[in-house]
Short mmCIF file of C-alpha atoms in Angstrom, two decimals:
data_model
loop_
_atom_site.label_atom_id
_atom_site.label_comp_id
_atom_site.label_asym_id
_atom_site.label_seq_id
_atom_site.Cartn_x
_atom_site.Cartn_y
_atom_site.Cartn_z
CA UNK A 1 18.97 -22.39 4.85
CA UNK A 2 16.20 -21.78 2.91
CA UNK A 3 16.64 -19.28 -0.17
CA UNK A 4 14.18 -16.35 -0.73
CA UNK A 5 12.89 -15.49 -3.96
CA UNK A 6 13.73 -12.39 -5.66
CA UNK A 7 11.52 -10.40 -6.88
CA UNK A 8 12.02 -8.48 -10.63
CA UNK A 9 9.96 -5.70 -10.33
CA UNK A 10 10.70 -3.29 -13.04
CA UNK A 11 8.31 -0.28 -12.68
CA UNK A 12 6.22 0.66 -16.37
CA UNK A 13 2.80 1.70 -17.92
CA UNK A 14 0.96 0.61 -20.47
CA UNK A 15 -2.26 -0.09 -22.63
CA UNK A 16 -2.97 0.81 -26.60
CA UNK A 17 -4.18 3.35 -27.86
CA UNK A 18 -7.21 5.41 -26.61
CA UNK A 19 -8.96 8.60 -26.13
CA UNK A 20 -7.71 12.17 -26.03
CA UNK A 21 -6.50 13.05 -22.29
CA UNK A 22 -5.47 17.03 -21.35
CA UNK A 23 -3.27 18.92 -23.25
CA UNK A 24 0.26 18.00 -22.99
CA UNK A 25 1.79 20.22 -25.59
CA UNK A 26 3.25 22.96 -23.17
CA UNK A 27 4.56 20.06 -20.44
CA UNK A 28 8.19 20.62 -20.15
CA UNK A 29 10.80 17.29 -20.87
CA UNK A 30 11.41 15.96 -17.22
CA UNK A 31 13.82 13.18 -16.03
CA UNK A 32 11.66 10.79 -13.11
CA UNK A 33 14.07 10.05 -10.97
CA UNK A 34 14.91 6.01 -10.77
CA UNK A 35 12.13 5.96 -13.31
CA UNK A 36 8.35 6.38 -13.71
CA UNK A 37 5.70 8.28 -15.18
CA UNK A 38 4.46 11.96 -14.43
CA UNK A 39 2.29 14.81 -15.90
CA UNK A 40 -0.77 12.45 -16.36
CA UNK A 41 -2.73 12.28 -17.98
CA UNK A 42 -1.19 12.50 -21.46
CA UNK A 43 -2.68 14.52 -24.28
CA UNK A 44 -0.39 15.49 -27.18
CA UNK A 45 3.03 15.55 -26.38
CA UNK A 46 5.24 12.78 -24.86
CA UNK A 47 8.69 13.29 -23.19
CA UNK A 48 10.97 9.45 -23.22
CA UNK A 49 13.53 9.49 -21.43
CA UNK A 50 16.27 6.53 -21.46
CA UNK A 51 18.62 6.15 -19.01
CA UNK A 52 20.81 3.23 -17.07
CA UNK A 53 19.25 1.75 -14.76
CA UNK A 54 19.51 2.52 -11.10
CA UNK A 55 20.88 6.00 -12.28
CA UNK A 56 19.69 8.93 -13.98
CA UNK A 57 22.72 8.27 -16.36
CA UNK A 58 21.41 8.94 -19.94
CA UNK A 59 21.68 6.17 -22.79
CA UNK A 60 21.76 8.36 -25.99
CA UNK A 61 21.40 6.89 -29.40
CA UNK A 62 18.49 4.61 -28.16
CA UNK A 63 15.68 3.48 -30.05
CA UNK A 64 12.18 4.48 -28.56
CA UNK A 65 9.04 3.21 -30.46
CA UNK A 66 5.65 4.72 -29.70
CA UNK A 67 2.93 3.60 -31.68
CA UNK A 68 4.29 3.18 -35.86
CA UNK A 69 6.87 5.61 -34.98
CA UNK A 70 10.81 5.12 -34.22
CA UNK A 71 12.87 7.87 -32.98
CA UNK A 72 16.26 8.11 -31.41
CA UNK A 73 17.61 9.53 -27.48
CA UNK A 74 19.83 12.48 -27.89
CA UNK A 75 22.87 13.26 -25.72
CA UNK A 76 20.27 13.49 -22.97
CA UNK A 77 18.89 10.48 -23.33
CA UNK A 78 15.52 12.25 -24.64
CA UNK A 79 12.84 11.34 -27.45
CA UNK A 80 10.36 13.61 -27.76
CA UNK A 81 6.84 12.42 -29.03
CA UNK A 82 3.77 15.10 -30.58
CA UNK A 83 0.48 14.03 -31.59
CA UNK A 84 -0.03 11.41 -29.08
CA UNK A 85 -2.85 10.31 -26.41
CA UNK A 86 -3.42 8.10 -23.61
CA UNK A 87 -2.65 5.78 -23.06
CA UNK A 88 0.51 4.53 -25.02
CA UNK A 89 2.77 1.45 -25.18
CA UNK A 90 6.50 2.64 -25.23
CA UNK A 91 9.47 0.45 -26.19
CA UNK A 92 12.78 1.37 -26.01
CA UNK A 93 15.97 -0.54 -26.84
CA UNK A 94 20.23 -0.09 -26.56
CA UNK A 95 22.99 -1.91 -27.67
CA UNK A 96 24.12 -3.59 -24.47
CA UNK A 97 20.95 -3.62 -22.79
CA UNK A 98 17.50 -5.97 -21.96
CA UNK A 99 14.89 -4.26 -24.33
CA UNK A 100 12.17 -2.51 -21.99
CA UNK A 101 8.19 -1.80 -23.10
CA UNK A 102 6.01 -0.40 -21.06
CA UNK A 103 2.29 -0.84 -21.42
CA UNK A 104 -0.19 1.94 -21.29
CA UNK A 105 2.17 4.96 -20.43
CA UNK A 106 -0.43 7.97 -19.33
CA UNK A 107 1.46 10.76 -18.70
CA UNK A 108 3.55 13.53 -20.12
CA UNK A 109 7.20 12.31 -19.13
CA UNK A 110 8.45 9.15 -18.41
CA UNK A 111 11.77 7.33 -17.80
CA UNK A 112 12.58 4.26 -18.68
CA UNK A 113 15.53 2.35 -17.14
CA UNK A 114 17.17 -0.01 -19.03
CA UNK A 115 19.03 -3.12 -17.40
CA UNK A 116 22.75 -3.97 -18.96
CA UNK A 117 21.85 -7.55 -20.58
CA UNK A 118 24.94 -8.98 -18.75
CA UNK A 119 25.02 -7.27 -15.51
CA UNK A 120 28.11 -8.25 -13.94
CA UNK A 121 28.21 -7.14 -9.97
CA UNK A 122 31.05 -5.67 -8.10
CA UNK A 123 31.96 -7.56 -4.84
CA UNK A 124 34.13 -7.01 -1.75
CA UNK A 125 35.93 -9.80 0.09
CA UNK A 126 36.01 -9.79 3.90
CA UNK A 127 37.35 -11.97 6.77
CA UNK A 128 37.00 -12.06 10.62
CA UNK A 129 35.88 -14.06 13.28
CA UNK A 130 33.62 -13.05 15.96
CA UNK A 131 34.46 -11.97 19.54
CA UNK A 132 33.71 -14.29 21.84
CA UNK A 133 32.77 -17.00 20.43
CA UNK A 134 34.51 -19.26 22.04
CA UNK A 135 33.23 -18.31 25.09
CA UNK A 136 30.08 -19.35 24.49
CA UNK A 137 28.56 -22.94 25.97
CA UNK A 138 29.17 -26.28 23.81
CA UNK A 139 26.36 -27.30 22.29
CA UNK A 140 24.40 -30.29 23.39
CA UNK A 141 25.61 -33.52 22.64
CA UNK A 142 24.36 -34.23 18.77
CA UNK A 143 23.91 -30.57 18.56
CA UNK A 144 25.89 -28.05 17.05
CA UNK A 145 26.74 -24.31 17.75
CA UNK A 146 26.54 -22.14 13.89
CA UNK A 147 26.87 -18.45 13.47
CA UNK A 148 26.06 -17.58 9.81
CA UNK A 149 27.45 -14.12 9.01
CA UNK A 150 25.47 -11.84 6.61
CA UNK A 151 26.05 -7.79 5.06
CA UNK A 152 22.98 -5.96 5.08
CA UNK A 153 21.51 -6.15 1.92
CA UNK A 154 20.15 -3.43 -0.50
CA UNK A 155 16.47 -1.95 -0.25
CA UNK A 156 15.46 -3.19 -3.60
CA UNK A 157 14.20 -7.28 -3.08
CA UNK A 158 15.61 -8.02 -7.09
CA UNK A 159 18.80 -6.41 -6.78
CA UNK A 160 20.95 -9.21 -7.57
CA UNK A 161 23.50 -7.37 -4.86
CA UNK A 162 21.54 -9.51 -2.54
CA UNK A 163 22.03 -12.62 -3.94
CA UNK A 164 25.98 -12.84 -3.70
CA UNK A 165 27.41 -16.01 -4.31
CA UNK A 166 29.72 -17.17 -1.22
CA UNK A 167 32.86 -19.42 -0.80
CA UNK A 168 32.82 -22.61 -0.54
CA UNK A 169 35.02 -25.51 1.10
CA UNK A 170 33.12 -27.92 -0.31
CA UNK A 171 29.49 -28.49 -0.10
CA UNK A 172 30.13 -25.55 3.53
CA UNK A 173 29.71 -22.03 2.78
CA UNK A 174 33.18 -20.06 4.63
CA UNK A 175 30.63 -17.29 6.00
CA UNK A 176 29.78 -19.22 9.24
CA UNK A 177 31.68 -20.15 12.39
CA UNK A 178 30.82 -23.71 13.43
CA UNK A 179 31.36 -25.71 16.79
CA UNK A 180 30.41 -29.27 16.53
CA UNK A 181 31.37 -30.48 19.99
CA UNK A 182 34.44 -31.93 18.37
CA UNK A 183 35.43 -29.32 16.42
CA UNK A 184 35.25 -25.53 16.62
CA UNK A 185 36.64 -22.85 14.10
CA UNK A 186 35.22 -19.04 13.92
CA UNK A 187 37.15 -17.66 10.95
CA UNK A 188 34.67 -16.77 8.44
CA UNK A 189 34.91 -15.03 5.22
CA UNK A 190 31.86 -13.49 3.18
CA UNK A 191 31.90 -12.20 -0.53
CA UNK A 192 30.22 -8.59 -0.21
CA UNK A 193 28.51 -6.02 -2.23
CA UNK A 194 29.99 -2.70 -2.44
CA UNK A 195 28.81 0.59 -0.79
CA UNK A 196 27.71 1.34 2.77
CA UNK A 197 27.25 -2.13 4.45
CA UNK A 198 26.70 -3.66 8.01
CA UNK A 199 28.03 -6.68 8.74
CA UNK A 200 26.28 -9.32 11.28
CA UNK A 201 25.66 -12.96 12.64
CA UNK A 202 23.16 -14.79 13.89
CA UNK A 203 23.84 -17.41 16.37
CA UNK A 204 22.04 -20.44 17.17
CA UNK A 205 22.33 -24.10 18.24
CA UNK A 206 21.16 -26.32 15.45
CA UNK A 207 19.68 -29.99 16.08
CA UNK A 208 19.95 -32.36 12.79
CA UNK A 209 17.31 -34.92 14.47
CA UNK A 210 20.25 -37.87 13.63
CA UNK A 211 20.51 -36.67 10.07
CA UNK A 212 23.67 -34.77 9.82
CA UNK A 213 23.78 -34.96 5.82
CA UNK A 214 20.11 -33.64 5.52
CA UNK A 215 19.70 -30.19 6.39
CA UNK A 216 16.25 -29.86 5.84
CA UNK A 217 14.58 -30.92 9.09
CA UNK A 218 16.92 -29.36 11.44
CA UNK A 219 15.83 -27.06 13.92
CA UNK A 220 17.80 -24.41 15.35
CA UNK A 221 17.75 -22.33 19.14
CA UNK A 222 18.63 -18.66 19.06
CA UNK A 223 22.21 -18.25 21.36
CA UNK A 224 22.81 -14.32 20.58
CA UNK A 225 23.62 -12.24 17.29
CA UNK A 226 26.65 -10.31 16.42
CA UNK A 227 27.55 -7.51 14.43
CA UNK A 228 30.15 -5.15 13.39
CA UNK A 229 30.49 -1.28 12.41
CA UNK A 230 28.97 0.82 9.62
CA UNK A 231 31.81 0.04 6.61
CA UNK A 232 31.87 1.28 2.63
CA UNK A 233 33.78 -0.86 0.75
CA UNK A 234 34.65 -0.65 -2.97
CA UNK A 235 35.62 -3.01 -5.98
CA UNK A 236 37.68 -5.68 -5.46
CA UNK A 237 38.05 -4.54 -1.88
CA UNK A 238 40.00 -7.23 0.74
CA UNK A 239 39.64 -6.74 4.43
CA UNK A 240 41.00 -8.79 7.03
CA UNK A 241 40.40 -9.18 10.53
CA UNK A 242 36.78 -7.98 11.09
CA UNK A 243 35.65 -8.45 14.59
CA UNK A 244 31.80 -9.34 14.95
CA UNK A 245 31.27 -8.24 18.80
CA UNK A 246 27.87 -9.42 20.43
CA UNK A 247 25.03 -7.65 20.52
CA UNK A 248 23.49 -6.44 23.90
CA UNK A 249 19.84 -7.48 23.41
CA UNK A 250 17.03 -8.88 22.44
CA UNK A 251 13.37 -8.02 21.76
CA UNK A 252 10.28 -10.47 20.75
CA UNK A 253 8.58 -9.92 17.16
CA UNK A 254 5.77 -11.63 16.18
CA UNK A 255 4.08 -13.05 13.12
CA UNK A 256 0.39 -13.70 12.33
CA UNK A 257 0.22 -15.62 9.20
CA UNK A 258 -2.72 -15.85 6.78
CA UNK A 259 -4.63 -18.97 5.49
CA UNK A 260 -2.89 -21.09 3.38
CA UNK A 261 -2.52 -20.48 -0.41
CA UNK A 262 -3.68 -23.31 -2.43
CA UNK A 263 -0.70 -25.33 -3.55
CA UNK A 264 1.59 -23.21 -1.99
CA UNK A 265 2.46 -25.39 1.39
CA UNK A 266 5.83 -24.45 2.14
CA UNK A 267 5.61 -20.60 4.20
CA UNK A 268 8.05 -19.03 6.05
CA UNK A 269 8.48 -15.23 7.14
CA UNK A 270 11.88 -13.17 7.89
CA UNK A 271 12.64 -10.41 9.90
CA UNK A 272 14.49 -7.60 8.35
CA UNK A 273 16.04 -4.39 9.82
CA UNK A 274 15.79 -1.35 7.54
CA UNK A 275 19.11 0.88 8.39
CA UNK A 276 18.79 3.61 5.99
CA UNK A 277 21.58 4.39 3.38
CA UNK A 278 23.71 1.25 4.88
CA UNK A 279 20.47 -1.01 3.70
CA UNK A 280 19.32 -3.88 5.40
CA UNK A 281 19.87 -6.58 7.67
CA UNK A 282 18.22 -10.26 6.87
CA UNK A 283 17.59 -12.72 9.88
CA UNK A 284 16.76 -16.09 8.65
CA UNK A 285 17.50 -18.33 11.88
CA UNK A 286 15.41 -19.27 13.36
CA UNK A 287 12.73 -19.37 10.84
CA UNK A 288 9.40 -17.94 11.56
CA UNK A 289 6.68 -20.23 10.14
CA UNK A 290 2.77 -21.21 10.96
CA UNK A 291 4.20 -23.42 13.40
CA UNK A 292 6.69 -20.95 14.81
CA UNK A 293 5.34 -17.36 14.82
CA UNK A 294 7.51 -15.50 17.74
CA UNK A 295 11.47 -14.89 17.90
CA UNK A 296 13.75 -12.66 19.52
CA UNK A 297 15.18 -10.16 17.16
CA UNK A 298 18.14 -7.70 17.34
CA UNK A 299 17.45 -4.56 19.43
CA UNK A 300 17.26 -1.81 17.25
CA UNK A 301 20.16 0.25 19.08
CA UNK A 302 23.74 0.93 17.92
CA UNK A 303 24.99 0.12 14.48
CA UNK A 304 21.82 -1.39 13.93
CA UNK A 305 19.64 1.74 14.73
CA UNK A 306 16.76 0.93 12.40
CA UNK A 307 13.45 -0.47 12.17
CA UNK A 308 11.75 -3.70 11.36
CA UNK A 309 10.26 -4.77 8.34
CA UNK A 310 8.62 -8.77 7.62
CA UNK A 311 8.83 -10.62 4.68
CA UNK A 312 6.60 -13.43 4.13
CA UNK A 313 6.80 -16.31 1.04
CA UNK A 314 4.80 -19.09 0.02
CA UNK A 315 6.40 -21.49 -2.15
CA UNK A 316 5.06 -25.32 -3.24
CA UNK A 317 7.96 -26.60 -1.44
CA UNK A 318 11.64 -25.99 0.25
CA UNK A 319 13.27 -26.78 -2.70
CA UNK A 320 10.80 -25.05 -4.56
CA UNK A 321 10.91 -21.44 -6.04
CA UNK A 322 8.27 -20.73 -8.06
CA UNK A 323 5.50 -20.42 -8.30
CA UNK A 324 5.51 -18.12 -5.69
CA UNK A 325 3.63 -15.34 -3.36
CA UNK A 326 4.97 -12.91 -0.85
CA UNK A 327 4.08 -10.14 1.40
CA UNK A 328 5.56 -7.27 2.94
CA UNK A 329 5.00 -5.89 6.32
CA UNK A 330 6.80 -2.11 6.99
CA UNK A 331 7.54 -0.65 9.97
CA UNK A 332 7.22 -3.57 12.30
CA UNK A 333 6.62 -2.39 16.13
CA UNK A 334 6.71 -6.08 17.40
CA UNK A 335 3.73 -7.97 15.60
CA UNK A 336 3.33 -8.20 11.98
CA UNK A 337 0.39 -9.48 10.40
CA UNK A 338 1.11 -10.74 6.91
CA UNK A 339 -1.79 -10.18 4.29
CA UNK A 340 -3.45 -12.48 2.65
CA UNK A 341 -1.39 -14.29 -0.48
CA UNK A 342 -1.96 -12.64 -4.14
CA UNK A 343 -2.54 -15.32 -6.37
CA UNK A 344 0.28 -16.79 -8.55
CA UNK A 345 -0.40 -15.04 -12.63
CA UNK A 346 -0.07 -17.51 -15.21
CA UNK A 347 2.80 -17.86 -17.34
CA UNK A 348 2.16 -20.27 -19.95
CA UNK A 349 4.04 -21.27 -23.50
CA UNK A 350 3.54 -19.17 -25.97
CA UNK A 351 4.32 -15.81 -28.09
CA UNK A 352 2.26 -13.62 -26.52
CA UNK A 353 2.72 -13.17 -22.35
CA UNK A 354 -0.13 -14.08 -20.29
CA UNK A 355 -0.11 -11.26 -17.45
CA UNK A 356 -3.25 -11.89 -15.67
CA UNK A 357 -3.49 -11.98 -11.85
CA UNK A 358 -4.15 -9.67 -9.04
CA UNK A 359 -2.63 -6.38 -7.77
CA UNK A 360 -2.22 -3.42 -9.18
CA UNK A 361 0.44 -3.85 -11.80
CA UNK A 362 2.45 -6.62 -13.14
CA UNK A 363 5.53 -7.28 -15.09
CA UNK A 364 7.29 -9.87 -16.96
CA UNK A 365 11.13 -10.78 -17.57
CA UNK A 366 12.73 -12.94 -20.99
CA UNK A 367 15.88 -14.15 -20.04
CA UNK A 368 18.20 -16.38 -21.68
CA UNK A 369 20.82 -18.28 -20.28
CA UNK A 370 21.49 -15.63 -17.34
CA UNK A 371 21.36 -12.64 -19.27
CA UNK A 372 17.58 -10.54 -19.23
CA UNK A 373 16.56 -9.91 -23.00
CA UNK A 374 13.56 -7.40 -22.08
CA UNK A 375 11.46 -6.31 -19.62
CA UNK A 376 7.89 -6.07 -19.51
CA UNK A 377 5.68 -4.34 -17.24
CA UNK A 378 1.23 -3.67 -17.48
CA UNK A 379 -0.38 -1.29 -15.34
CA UNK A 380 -3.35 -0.36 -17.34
CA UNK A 381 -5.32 -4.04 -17.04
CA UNK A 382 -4.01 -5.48 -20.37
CA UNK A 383 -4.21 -9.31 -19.89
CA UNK A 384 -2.05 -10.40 -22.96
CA UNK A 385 1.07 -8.63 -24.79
CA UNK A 386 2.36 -9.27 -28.14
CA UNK A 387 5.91 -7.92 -28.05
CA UNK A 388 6.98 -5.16 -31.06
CA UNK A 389 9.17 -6.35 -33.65
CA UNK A 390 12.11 -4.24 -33.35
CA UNK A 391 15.23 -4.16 -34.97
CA UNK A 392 17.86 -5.63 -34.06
CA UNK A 393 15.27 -8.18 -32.48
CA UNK A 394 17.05 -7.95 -28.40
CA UNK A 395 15.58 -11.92 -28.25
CA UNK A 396 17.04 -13.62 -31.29
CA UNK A 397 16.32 -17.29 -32.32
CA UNK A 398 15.51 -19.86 -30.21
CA UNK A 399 12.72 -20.10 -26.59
CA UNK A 400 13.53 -18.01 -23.79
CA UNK A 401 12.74 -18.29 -19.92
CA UNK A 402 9.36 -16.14 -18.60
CA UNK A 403 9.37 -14.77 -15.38
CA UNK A 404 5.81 -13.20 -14.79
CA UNK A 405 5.04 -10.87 -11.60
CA UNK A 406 1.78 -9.42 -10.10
CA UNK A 407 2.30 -6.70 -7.65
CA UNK A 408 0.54 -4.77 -5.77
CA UNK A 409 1.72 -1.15 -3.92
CA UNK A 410 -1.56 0.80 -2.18
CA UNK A 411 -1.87 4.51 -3.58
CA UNK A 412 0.13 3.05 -6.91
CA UNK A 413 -0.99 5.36 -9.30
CA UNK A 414 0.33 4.52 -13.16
CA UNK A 415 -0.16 8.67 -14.22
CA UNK A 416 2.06 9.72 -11.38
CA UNK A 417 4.93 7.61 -9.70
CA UNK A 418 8.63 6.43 -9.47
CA UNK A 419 10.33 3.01 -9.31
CA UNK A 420 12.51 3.05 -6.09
CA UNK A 421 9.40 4.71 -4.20
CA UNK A 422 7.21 1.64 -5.63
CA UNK A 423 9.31 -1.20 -4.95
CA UNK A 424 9.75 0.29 -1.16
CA UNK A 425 5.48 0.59 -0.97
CA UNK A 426 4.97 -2.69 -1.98
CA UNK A 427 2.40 -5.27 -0.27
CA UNK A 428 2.08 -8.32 -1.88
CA UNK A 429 3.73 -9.92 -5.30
CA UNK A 430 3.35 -13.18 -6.64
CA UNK A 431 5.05 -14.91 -9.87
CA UNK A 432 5.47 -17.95 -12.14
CA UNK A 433 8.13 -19.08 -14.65
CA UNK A 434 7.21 -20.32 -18.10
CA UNK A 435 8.77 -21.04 -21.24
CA UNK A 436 8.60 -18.10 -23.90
CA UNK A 437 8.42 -18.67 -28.14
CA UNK A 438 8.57 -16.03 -30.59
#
């Protein structure tokens, strides 16, 4: 299987300092729910608040610079700003948490979410097999019969709920069933997020082409999918005995790809079925490429009542995942034609961050040895940041590892918006890793 980049998209503003905008002195302090910007454009006064991320849980005693001047969250997680125009860079930092600036903030309120520096993420453990699978035909001689089981992940393409590490025996991951010919076991078991999930399983006969240790160049033949009932599950969670039961039908979808991006050979697209509050459902077999643009797709009946979204990524290789571009198509009816590929930004060596590119915004990640040490994100144009010295300094001694983004989300405007709605409107992104020195 091929892995899929995710995406950090952490929504901001940002620029320096400018020209008077209208007066903001009578705007009442308002929380943006998931985070953003509102009340634009700013003139005079300017409402901060901090809060945890993915929440509207306030961080109080956090440090919010604006300009030359420091001031502190209250129990609300609120800093309140006078004297002020547009546009403004905002920084805010916690004990705990990544350090988060936002460049060229133009409005009268924003929130800033703050991500934990060591985010640590609840998981479920589940076991079943699925009905019938023994039933189903042996696979061709040299062949073999796989049904990978997957939970629907989470709206958000960075959540790092989606990226679940699974068991192992050995070098095989335990969420598949597997019939070799000589051999045939369906008793999978899958390490989960929490919440409102759907469980499911694609099934397909796989061909190695007479390399059995090289997964790379095998192809693979839709047999069916599977899937099981709506289920919330909480921490530490165990359930037993889940039964995957086949699912009645099929429909085609459809994939037009663009021309290739320069250095950026390796493209694939994957269907994905939007449920609603249980998230959503990833089919990655058979891959949908240039050279494979139709596949038969679960129905969108039953406990997977939903509709069809495409993503698309470009990488330089398989093994490759960055630098990168991808596209979103929404609301799939049966064809999706993917965009054309944003352009990779630069993210070269340095102390100051390179954000250049296109889209409409664009953001940048320091990260050190797993844990994110701040988050960056331009919407106002600026092409090169120079991070504030803060104190305590959130990235300490020593380089840390850039992750640069350019996004782009049609209607995105940085006076008025929120996070969750961005993330969900998004088009095309692109990104690069670098090396980052103080």
């Amino acid at each position: 299987m091929k892995s899929m980049v995710l995406i950090v998209l952490v929504a901001a503003c940002g620029g320096s300092s400018g020209g008077g905008g209208d007066d903001t002195s009578g705007v009442d302090p308002k929380l943006v729910a998931g985070g953003g910007v509102a009340d634009g454009p700013l003139g005079g006064t300017l409402h901060v608040h901090v809060v945890e991320v993915d929440s509207a849980t306030p961080i109080a005693g956090a440090a919010v610079l604006v300009g030359g001047t420091t001031k502190m969250t209250d129990a609300a997680g609120l800093a309140t700003f006078t004297g002020v125009d547009a546009p403004q860079t905002v920084t805010a930092t916690a004990t705990g948490h990544a350090a988060a600036t936002w460049v060229g903030v133009d409005g009268a309120n924003v929130t800033l979410p703050l991500d934990p520096s060591h985010r640590t993420v609840p998981t479920a453990h589940v076991a079943g097999t699925i009905a019938g699978w023994n039933s189903l035909p042996n696979p061709a001689f040299g062949h073999y019969m796989l049904g990978l089981v997957l939970y629907s992940f989470l709206d958000d393409p960075a959540a790092p709920e989606n990226s679940i590490a699974q068991p192992m025996m050995g070098t095989t991951p335990l969420n598949t069933c597997l019939n070799t010919g000589l051999s045939n076991s369906c008793a999978w078991q899958m390490n989960t997020r929490i919440g409102l999930q759907v469980h499911s399983a694609v099934i397909v006969e796989g061909d190695p082409h007479g390399t059995n240790s090289d997964l790379s160049d095998d192809t693979y033949q839709l047999v069916g999918y599977a899937v099981g009932q709506p289920v919330t599950l909480a921490a530490g969670q165990q359930v037993a005995a889940e039964s995957l039961v086949m699912h009645p039908g099929t429909m085609p979808l459809a994939v037009t790809f663009p021309a290739p991006a320069s250095g950026l050979g390796h493209v694939l697209a994957i269907p994905e079925l939007a449920l609603g509050d249980a998230g959503r459902m990833v089919f990655p077999l058979p891959g949908l490429s240039p050279t494979l643009t139709t596949a038969q797709v679960p129905s969108p009946t039953g406990a997977l009542a939903g509709h069809y979204e495409v993503v698309a990524l470009a990488t330089p290789s398989a093994a490759a995942t960055t630098p990168f571009s991808t596209a979103f198509v929404h609301n799939v009816t049966g064809t999706a034609t993917i965009p054309s590929w944003l352009a990779p930004p630069s993210a070269g060596a340095g102390a100051a961050i390179s954000l250049t590119g296109g889209g409409n915004f664009h953001t940048a990640q320091l990260s050190r040895n797993g844990d994110t040490l701040w988050n960056i994100t331009v919407l106002d144009g600026t092409t090169s940041v120079t991070l504030p010295t803060v104190t305590p300094d959130p990235l300490g001694t020593g380089t840390a590892e850039l992750a640069v983004t350019a996004a782009e989300a049609p209607g995105f405007d940085p006076m008025k918006f929120d996070v969750p709605a961005t993330k969900k409107a998004l088009i095309r992104a692109a990104g690069a890793k670098g090396t980052f020195v103080r």
